Amino acid sequence: MKEYEYVCQECGQQIEVNGPMREAILENGCPVCSAPAQSAHFCDQ
């Protein structure tokens, strides 16, 4: 499964996520601070 690194632009949280978690973050926002997430906040691993 493809891995991504997510970096929150609001709180600075950095986490490695898989595809389904990436989709959940895009729908629900940062898992730490709930800030809206965009595709640009993810980098391929």
Steps between C-alpha positions, in 0.01 A plus 500: 500500500625845413630711787478877538635754744242749623610838636231718659534865403335613827661296780806360319412137575687258271377142462541216253166376368370248248247564222181450707634718784592768244141501374367522858725799576388673179136451605531572873809719541812461712466220757667722762348848452219439244638764259383447141739291290578524130674261261802732496559419870599141409834385359559157346739278694 
